[in-house]
XYZ file of C-alpha atoms in Angstrom:
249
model
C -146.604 189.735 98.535
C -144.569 190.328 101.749
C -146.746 192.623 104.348
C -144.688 194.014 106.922
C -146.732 195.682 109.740
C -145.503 197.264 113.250
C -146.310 196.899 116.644
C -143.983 198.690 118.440
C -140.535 200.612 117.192
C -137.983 197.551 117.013
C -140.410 196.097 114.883
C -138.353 197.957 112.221
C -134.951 196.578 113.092
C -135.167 193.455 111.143
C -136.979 195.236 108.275
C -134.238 197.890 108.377
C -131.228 195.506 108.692
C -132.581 193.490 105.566
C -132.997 196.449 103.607
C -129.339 197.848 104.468
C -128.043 194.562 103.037
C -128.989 196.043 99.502
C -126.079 198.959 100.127
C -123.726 196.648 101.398
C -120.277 196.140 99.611
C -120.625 192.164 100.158
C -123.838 192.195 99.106
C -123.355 190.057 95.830
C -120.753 188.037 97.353
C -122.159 186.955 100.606
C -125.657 187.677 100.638
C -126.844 187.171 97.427
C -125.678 183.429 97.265
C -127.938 182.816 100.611
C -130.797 184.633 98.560
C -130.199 182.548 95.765
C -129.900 179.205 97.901
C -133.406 180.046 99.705
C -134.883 180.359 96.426
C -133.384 177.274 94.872
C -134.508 174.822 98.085
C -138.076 176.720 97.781
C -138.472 175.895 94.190
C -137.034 172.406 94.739
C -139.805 171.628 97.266
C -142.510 172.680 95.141
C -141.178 170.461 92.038
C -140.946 167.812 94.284
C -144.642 168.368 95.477
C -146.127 168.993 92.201
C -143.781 167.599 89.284
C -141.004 169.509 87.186
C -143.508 168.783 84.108
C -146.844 170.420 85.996
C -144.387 173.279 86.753
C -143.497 173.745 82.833
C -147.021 172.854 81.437
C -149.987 173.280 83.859
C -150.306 177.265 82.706
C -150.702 177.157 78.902
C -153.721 177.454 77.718
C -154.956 178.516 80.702
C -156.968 181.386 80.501
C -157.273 184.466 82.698
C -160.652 185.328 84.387
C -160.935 188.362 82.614
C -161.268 186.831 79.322
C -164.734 185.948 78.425
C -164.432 182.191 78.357
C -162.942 181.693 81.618
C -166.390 182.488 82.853
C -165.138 184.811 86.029
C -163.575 181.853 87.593
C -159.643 182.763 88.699
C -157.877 179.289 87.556
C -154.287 180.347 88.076
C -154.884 182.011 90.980
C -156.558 179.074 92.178
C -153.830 176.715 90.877
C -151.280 178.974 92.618
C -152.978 178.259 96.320
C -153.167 174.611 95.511
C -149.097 174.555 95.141
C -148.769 176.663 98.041
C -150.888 174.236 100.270
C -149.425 171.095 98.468
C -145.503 172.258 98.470
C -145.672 174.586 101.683
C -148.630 173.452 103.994
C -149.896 176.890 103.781
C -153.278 176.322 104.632
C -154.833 179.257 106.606
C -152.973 181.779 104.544
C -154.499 179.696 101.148
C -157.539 179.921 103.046
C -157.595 184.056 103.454
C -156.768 184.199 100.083
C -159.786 181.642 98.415
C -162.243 183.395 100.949
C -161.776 186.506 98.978
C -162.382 184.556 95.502
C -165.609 183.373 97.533
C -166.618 186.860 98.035
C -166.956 187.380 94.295
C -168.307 184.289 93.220
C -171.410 185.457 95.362
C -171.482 188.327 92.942
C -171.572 186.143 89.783
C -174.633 185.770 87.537
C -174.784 183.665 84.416
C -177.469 186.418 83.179
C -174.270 189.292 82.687
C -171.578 189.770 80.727
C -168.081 189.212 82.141
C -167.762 193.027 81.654
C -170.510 193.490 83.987
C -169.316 191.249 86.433
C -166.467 193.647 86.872
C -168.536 196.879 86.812
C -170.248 194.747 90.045
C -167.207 193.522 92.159
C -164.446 195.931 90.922
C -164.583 197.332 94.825
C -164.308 193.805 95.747
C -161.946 192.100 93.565
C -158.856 195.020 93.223
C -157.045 193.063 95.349
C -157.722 189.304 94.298
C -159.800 189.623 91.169
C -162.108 186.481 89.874
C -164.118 184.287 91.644
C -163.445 180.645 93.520
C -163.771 177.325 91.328
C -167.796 176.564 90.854
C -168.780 172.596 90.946
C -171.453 173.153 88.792
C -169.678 173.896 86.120
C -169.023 171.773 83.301
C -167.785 172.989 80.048
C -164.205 173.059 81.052
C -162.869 171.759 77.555
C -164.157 175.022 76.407
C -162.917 176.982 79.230
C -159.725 176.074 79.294
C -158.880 176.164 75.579
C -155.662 174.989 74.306
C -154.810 173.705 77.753
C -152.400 170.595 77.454
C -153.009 169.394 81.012
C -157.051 170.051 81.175
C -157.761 166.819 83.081
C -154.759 167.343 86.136
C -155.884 170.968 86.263
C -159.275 170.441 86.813
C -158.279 167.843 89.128
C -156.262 170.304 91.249
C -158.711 173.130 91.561
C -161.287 170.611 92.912
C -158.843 169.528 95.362
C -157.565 173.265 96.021
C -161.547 174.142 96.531
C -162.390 171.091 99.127
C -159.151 172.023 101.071
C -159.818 176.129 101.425
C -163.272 177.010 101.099
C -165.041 178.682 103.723
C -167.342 175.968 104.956
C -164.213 173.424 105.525
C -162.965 174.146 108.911
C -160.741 172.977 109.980
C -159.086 172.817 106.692
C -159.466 168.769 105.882
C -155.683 169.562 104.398
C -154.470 169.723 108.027
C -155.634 165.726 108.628
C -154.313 164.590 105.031
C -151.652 162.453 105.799
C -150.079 162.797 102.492
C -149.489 166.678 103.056
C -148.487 166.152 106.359
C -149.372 169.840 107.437
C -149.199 171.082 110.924
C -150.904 174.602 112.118
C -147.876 176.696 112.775
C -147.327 179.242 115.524
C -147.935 183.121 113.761
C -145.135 185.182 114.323
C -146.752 187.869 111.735
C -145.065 191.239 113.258
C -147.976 193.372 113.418
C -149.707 191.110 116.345
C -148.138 192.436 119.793
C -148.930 189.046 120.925
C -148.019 186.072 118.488
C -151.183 183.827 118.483
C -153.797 186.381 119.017
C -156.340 187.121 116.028
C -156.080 190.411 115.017
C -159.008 192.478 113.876
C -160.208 196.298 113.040
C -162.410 196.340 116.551
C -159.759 194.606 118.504
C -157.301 197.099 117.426
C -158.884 200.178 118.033
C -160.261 198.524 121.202
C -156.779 198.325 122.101
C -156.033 201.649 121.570
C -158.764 203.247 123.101
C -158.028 201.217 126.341
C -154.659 202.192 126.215
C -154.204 198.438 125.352
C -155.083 196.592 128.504
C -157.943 194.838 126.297
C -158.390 194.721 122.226
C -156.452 192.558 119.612
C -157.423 189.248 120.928
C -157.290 189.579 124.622
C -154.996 191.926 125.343
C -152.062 191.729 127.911
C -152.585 188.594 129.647
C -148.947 186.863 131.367
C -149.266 183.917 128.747
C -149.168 186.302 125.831
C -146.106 187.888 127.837
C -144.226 185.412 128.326
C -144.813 184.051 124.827
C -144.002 187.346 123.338
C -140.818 187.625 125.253
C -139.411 184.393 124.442
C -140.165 183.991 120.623
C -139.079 187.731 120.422
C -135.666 187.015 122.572
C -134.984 184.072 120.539
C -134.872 185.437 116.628
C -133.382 189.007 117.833
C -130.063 189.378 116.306
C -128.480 189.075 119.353
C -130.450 186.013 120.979
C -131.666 188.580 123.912
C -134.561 190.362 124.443
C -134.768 193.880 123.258
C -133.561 196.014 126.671
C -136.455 198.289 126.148
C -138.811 195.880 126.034
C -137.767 194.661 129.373
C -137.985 198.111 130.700
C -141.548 198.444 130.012
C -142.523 194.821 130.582
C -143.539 194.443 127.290
């Protein structure tokens, strides 16, 4: 899933230009190869990080969480953040992701059906549904069926679980020196301020005080100067937008 939110109007000039390459008569010839080439190193990296044989077997068998014997627990999706924090160092976004998994576990009773699981958590699993890998259990031959790889994916969403759930932080992935992960600078669009932590009061904060607070601090000359730089630096031109200069932004 790619979420593209706005700040401020020339927030839409990359989305825009990226979309016009679609209607472009070059398009297949010059930038469809880079497409292609982006997608080829990604998936490189991740069989390098996981094995070209995990890749092609890890998944059969496996079953989804809303068949009864998976007992509610979300093993692919699981499996999936695992590969994204072993291949890509994507930790905190891994993280967001379990927490909601979390949310539903709370939820969970061995007492109910898996049907009425869902009638209790629909509202809170639409958007990721299942719930996170449980210690306690232990029947996973029976759980994961026909599964030729039972023992490495077990293995991975104990791992994936110690790395990204919600009492972990930091992360213990960020000191593993086999992962070698570093916290990145966010340059998500929809922050006016990369680095600030954007939530629902800081926004409408923001808004209400015609943004001189809200959103994580607000308009302080670090965040300007930050903003101003990383935004000069990946605009197509390698200058800052002119109205953004004009207002100071």
């Amino acid at each position: 899933t790619i979420s593209i939110g706005i700040a401020k109007p020339s927030d839409f000039d990359e989305v825009v230009h990226a979309a016009g390459l679609y209607g472009d008569p070059e398009y297949e010839t010059l930038t469809l190869p880079k497409v292609n080439l982006a997608k080829d190193n990604l998936d490189a990296t991740m069989s390098a990080a996981v094995g070209e044989d995990w890749l092609r077997e890890f998944w059969r068998g496996v079953p989804s969480m809303l068949e009864e014997e998976s007992a509610g627990i979300a093993v692919c999706h699981i499996l999936w953040l695992w590969g994204l924090v072993k291949a890509f160092g994507m930790v905190t976004f891994a993280q967001e992701r379990y927490k909601s998994l979390e949310g539903a576990s709370k939820k969970w009773s061995d007492k109910k059906a898996l049907k009425d699981y869902e009638a209790a958590v629909v509202a809170g699993w639409a958007f990721n549904p299942g719930r996170a890998f449980e210690p306690s259990v232990s029947e996973w031959s029976s759980i994961l069926g026909s599964c030729t790889t039972k023992g490495k994916v077990v293995e991975a969403m104990e791992e994936a679980h110690s790395w990204l759930k919600s009492s972990k932080k930091p992360s213990p992935a960020l000191s593993d020196p086999d992962l070698n992960c570093e916290e990145a600078y966010s340059l998500v669009t929809w922050e006016s301020f990369p680095g600030d932590s954007v939530t629902v009061g800081g926004v409408v904060l923001q808004n209400v005080s015609g943004g001189l607070v809200g959103a994580g601090g607000g308009k302080s000359p670090k965040h300007r100067k930050q903003s101003q730089e990383l935004r000069g630096f990946f605009s197509p031109d390698g200058k800052m937008a002119e109205e953004e200069k004009a207002q100071g932004v």
